[in-house]
mmCIF file of C-alpha atoms and ligand atoms in Angstrom:
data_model
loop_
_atom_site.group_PDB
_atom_site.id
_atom_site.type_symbol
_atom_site.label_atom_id
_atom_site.label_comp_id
_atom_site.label_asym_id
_atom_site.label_seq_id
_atom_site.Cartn_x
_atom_site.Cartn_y
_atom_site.Cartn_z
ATOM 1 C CA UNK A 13 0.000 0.000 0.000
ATOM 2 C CA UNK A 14 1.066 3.031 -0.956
ATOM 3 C CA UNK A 15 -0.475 6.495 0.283
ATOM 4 C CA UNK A 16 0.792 10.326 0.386
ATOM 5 C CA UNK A 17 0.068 13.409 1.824
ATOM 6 C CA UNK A 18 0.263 16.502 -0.660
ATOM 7 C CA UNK A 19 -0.479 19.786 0.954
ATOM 8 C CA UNK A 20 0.361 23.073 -1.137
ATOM 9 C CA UNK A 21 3.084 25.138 0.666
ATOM 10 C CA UNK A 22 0.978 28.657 0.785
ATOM 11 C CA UNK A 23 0.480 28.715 4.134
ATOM 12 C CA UNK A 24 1.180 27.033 7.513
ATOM 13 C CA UNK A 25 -0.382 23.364 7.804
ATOM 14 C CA UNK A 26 -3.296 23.372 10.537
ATOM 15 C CA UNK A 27 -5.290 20.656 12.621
ATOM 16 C CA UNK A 28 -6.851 19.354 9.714
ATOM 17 C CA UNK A 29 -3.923 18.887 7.597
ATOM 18 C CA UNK A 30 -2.422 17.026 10.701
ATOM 19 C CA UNK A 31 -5.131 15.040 10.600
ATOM 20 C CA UNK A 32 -4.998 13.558 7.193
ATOM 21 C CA UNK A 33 -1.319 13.308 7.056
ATOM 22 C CA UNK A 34 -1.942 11.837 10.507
ATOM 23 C CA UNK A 35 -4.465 8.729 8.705
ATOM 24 C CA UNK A 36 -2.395 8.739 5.712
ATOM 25 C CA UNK A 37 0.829 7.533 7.669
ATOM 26 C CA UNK A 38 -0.880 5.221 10.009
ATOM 27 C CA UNK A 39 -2.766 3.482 7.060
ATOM 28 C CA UNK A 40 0.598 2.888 5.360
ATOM 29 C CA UNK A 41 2.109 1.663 8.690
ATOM 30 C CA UNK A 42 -0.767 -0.999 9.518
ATOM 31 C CA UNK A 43 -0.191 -2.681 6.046
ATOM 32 C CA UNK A 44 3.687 -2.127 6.047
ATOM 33 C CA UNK A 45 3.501 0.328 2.990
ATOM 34 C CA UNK A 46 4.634 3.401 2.378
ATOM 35 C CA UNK A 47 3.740 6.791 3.082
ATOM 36 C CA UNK A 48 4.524 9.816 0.515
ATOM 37 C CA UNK A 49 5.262 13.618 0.728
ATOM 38 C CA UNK A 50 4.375 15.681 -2.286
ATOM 39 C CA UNK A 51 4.819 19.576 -2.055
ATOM 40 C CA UNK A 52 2.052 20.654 -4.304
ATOM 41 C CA UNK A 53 3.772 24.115 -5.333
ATOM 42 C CA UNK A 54 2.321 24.484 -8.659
ATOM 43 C CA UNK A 55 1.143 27.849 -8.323
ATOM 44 C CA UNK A 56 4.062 30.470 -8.399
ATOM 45 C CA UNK A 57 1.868 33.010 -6.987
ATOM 46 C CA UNK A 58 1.428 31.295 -3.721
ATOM 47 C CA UNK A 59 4.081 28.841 -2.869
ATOM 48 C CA UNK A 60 6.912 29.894 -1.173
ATOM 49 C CA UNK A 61 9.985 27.920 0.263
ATOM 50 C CA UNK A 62 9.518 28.877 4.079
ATOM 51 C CA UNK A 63 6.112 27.357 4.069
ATOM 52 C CA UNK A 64 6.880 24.193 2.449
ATOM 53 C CA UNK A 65 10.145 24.020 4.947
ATOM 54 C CA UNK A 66 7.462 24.460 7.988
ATOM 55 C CA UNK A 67 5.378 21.598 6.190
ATOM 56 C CA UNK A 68 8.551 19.241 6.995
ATOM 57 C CA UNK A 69 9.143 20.511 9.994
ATOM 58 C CA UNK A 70 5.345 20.247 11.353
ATOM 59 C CA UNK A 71 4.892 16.795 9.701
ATOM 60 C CA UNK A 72 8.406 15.504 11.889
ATOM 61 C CA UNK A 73 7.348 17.078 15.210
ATOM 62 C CA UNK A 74 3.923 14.924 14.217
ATOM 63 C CA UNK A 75 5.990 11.838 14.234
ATOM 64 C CA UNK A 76 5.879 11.314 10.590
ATOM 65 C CA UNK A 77 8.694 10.103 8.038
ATOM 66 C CA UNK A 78 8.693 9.313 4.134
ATOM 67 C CA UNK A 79 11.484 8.543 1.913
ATOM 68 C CA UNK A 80 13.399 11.276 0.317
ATOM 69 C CA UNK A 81 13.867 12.965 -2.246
ATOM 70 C CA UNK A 82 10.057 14.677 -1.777
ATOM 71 C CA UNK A 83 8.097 14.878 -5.308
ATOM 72 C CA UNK A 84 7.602 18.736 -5.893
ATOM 73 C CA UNK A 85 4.672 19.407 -8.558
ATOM 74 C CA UNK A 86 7.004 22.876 -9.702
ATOM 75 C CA UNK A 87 9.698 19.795 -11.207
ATOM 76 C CA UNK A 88 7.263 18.127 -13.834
ATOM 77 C CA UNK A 89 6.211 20.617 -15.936
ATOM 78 C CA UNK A 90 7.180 17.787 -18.559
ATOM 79 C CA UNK A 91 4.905 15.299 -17.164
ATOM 80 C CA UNK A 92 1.418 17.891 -17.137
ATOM 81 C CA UNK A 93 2.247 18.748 -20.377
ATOM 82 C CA UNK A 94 2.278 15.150 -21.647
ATOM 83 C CA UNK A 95 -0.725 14.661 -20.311
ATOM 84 C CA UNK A 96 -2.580 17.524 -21.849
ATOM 85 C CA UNK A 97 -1.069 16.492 -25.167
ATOM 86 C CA UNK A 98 -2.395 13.263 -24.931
ATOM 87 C CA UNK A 99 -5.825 15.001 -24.167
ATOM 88 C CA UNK A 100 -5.382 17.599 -26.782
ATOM 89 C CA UNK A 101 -4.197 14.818 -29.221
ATOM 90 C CA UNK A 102 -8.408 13.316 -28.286
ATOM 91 C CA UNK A 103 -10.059 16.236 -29.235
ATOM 92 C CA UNK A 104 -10.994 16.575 -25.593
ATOM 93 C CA UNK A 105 -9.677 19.874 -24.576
ATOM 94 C CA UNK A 106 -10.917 23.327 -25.985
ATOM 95 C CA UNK A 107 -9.380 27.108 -25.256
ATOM 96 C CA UNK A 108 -11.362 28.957 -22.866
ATOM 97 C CA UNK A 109 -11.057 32.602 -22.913
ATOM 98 C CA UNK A 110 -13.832 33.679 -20.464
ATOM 99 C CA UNK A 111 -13.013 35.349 -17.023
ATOM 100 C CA UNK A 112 -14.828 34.440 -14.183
ATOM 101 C CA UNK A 113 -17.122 37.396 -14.664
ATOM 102 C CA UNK A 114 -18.184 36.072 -18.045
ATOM 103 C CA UNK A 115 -18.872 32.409 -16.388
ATOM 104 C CA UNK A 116 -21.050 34.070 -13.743
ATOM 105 C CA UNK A 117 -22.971 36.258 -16.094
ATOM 106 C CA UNK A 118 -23.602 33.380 -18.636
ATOM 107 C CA UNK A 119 -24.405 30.705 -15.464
ATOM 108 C CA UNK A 120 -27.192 33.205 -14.618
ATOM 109 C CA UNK A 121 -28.741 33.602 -17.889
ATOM 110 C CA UNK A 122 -32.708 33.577 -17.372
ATOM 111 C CA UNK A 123 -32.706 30.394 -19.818
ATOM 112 C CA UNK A 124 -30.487 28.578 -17.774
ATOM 113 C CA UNK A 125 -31.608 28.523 -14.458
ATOM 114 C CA UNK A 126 -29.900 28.359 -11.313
ATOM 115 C CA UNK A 127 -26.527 27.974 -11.634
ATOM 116 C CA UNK A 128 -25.490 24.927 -10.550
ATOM 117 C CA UNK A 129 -22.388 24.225 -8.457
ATOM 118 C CA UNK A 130 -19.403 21.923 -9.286
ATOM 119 C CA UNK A 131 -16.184 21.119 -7.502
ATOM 120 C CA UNK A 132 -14.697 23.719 -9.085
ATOM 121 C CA UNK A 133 -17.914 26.350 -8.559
ATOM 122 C CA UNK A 134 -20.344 27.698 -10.766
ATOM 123 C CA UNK A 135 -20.285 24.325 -13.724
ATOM 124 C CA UNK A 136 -18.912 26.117 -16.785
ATOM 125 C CA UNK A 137 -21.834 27.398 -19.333
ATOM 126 C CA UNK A 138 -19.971 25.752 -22.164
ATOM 127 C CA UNK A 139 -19.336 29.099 -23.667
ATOM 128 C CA UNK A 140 -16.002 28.517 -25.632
ATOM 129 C CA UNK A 141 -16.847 25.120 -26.096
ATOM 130 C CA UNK A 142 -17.753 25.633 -29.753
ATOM 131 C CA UNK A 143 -14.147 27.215 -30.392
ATOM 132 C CA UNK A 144 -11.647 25.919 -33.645
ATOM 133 C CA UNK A 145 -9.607 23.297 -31.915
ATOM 134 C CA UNK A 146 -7.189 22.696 -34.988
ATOM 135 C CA UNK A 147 -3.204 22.784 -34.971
ATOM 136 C CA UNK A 148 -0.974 22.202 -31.897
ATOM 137 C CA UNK A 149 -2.057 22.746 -28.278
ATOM 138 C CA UNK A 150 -1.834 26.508 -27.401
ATOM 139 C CA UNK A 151 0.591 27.701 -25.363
ATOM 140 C CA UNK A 152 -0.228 30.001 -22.274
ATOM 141 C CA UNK A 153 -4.020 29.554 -23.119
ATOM 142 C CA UNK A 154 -6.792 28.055 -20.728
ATOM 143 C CA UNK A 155 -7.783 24.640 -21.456
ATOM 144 C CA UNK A 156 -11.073 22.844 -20.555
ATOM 145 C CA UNK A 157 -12.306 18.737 -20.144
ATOM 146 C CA UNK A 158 -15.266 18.550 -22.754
ATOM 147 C CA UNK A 159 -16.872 16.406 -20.467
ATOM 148 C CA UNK A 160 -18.947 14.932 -23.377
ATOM 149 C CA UNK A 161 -16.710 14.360 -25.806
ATOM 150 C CA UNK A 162 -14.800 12.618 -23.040
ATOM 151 C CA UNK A 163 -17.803 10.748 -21.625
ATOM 152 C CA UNK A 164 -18.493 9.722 -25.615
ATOM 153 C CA UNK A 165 -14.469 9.062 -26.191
ATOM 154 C CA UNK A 166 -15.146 6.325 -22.651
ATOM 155 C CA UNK A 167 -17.930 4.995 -23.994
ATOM 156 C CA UNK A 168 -20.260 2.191 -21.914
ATOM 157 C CA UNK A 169 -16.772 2.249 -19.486
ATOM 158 C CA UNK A 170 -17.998 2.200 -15.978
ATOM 159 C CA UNK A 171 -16.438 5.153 -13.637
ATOM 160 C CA UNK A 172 -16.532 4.758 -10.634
ATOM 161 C CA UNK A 173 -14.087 4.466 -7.545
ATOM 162 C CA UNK A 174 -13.559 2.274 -3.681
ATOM 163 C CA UNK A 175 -14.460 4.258 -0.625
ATOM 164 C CA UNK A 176 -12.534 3.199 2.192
ATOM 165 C CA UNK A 177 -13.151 6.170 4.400
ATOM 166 C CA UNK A 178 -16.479 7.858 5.343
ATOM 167 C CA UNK A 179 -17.596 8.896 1.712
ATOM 168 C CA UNK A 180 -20.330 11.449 1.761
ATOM 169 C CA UNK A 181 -22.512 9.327 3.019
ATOM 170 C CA UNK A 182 -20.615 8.408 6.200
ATOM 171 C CA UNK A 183 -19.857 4.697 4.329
ATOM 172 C CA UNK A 184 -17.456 3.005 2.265
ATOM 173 C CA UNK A 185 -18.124 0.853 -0.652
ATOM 174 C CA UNK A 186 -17.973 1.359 -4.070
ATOM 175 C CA UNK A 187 -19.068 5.019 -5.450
ATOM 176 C CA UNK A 188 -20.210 4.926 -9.032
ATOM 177 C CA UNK A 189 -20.197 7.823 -11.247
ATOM 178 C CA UNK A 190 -22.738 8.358 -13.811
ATOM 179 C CA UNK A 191 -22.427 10.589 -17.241
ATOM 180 C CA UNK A 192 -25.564 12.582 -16.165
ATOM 181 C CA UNK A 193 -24.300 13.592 -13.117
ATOM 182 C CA UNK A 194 -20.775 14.184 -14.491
ATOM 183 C CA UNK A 195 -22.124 16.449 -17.126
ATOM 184 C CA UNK A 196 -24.275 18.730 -15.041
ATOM 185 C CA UNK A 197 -22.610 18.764 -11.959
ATOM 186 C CA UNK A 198 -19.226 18.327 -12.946
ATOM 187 C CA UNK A 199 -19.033 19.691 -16.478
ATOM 188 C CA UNK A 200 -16.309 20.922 -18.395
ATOM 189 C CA UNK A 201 -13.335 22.264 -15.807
ATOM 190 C CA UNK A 202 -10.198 23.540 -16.476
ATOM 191 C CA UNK A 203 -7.377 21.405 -16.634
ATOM 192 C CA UNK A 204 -4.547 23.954 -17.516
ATOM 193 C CA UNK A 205 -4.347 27.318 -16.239
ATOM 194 C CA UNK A 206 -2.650 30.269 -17.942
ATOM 195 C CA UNK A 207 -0.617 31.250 -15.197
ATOM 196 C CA UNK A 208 1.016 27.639 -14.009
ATOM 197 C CA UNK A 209 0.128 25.327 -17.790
ATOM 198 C CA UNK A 210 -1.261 22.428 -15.427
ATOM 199 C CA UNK A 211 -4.235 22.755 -13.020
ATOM 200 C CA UNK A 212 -4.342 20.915 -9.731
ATOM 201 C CA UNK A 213 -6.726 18.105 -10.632
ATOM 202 C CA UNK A 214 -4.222 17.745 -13.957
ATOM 203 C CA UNK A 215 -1.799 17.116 -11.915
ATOM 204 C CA UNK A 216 -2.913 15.176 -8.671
ATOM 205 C CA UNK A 217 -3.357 12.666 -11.136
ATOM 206 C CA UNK A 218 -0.694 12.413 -13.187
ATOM 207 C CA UNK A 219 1.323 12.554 -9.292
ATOM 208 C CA UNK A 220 -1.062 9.821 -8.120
ATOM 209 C CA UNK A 221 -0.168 7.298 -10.989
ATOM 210 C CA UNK A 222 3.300 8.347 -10.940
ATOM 211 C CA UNK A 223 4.191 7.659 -7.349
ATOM 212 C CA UNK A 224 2.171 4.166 -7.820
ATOM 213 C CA UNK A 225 -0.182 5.669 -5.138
ATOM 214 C CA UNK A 226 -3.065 2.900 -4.179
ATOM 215 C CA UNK A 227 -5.305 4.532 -1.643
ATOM 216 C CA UNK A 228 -5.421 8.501 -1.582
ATOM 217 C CA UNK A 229 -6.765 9.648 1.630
ATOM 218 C CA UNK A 230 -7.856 13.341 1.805
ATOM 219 C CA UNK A 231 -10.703 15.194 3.454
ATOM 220 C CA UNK A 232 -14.515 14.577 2.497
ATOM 221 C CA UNK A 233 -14.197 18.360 0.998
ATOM 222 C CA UNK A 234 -12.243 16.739 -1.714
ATOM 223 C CA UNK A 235 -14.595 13.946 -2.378
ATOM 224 C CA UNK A 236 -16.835 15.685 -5.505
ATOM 225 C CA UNK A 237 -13.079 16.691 -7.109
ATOM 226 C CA UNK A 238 -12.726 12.589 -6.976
ATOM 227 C CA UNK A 239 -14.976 12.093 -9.826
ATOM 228 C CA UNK A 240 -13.061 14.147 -11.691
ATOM 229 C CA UNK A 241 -9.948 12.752 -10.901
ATOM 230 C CA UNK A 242 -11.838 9.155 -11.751
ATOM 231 C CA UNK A 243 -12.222 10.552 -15.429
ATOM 232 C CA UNK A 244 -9.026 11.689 -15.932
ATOM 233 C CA UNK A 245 -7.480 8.252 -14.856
ATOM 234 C CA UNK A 246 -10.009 6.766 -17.672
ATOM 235 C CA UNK A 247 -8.736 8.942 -20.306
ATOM 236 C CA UNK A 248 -5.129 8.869 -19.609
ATOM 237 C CA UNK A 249 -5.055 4.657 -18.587
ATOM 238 C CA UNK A 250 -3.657 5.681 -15.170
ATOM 239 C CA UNK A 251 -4.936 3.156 -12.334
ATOM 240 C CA UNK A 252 -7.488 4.115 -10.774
ATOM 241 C CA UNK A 253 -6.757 3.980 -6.392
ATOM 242 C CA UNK A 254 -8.838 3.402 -3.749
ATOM 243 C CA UNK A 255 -9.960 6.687 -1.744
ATOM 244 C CA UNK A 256 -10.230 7.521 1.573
ATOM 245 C CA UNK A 257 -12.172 10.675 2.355
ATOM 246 C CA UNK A 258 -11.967 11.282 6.071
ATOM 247 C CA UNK A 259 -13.965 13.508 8.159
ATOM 248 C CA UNK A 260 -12.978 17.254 8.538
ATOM 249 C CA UNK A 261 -12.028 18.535 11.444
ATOM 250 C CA UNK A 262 -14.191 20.647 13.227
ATOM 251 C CA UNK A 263 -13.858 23.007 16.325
ATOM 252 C CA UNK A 264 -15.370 22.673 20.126
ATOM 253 C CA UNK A 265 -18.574 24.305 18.439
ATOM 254 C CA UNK A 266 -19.084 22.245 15.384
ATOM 255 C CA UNK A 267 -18.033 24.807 12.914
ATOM 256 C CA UNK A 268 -15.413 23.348 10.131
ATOM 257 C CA UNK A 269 -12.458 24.980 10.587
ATOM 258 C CA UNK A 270 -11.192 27.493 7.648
ATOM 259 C CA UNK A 271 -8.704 25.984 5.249
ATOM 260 C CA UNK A 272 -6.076 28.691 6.955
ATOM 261 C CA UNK A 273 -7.126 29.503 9.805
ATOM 262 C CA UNK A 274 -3.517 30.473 11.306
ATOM 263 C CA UNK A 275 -4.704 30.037 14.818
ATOM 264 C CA UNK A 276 -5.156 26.482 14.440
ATOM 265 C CA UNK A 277 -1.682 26.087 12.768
ATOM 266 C CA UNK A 278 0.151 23.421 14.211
ATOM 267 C CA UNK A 279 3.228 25.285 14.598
ATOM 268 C CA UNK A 280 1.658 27.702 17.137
ATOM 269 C CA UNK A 281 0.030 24.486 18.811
ATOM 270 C CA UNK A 282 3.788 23.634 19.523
ATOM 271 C CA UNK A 283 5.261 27.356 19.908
ATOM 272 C CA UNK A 284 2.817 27.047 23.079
ATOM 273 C CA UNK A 285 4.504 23.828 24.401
ATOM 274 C CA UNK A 286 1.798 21.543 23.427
ATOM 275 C CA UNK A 287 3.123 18.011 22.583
ATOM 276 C CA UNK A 288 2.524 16.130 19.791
ATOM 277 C CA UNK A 289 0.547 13.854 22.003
ATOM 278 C CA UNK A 290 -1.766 16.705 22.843
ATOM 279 C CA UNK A 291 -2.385 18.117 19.393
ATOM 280 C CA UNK A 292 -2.644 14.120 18.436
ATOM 281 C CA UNK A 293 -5.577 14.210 20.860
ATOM 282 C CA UNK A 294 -7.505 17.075 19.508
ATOM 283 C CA UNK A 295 -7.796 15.730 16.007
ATOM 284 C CA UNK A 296 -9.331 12.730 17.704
ATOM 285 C CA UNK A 297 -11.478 14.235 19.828
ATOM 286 C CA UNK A 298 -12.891 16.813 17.527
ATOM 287 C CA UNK A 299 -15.467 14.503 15.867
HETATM 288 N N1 LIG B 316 -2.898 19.937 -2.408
HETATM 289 C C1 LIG B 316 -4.262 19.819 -2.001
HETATM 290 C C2 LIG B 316 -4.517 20.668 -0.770
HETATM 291 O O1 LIG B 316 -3.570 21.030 -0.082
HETATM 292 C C3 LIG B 316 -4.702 18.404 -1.635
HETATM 293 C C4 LIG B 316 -4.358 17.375 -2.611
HETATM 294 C C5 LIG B 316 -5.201 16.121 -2.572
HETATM 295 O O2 LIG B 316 -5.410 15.492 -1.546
HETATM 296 O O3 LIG B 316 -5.594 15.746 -3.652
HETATM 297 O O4 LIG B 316 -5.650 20.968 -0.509
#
């Protein structure tokens, strides 16, 4: 068994990172496996080296170890882009040039009802969809899934993925996916952004099959972006692994805790002299 951890080094790790680094480790401990780092750095904007040094730091004090050297996402550029070649190649990806205005303003056209949301937000209107695809993949552009064309390019394939965790449901078992809901609730997402030529789900998957990860464990918050990640192992013939979506961690009043919420940062747990025992504890007793 093989799992990971791979946080994104813009900002310090908190109680709920812990945690899932925390289930991640143990899991590959109790079947003798291996447990994986990946610094997720792909966007220049936001990464920076003092976070991703407090990520090893925090994950040691933890308890944790993985075998070096650490996959960074900013060293295989070559890998996303062979990927979305192989994607382009399919006819499946299309340039998008709208801006998030445009997507809003088109979701809430009166014809097309509420817009619905995806893992990604508002599910894409399909506006550039129609757009001349011919000649070589564009360079520095936006590039969407078309979900349909990818759904069509799958045909009767089944999609669907092993819950080993909670799910959404608060079960494991197996989740299946179905083309209906992948079109209107999932839709057509970006898979390379201008500003980094990969996206993350591009690229957690491409990571996934290239570290030979079998069980990805990661909050319930990611479990929607799962069936997206489920597609993109389809059209790529990357294995698909088993998931393990874990409950989030939530504070003494119930409330989910923010993604960076700095007072929850394990490194001020320990700059006040908690031990790792003790912050151990609070993941487990926050339910
Ligand atoms: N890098 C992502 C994050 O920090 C998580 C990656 C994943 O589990 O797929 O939220």
């Amino acid at each position: 068994m093989n799992t990971r951890f791979a946080p994104s080094p813009t900002g310090p790790l908190h109680l709920g990172h812990g945690f899932s680094a925390l289930t991640a480790w143990r899991m590959a401990q109790a079947a003798g496996g291996t447990f994986l780092l990946r610094i997720e750095d792909i966007d220049p904007s936001r990464a920076r080296p003092e976070w991703e040094a407090l990520i090893y730091a925090d994950l040691r004090w933890l308890g944790l170890d993985w075998p070096e050297p650490v996959m960074r996402q900013s060293e295989r550029a070559e890998a996303y882009a062979a990927a979305l070649d192989v994607l382009w190649d399919c006819g499946l990806l299309y340039p998008c040039s709208c801006s998030r205005r445009d997507i809003q303003e088109a979701a809430r056209a009166p014809q097309e009802g509420a817009p619905l949301l995806g893992p990604d937000g508002v599910v894409y209107p399909g506006t550039c969809r129609g757009r001349d695809r011919g000649g070589a993949r564009p360079e520095g552009a936006v590039l969407r899934l078309d979900m349909a064309a990818a759904l069509a390019a799958l045909g009767a394939r089944e999609l669907g993925f092993s819950e080993t965790g909670q799910g959404l449901e608060g079960h494991g078992g197996y989740v299946g996916l179905t083309p209906e809901n992948l079109l209107s609730h999932v839709g057509d997402v970006v898979l390379c952004r201008r500003d980094m030529a990969t996206s993350y789900h591009l690229s957690v998957v491409v990571d996934d099959a290239a570290q030979g990860i079998t069980h990805v464990v990661r909050g319930r918050d990611l479990f929607e972006a799962t069936a997206i990640h489920v597609v993109l192992q389809a059209l790529l013939e990357l294995p698909v692994p088993d998931y393990h979506h874990h409950r989030l961690i939530r504070d003494a009043t119930g409330k989910r805790l923010a993604k960076r919420d700095d007072a929850r940062a394990l490194s001020a747990y320990r700059a006040e002299g908690l031990s790792p025992q003790q912050v151990i504890a609070l993941f487990e007793s926050s339910a």
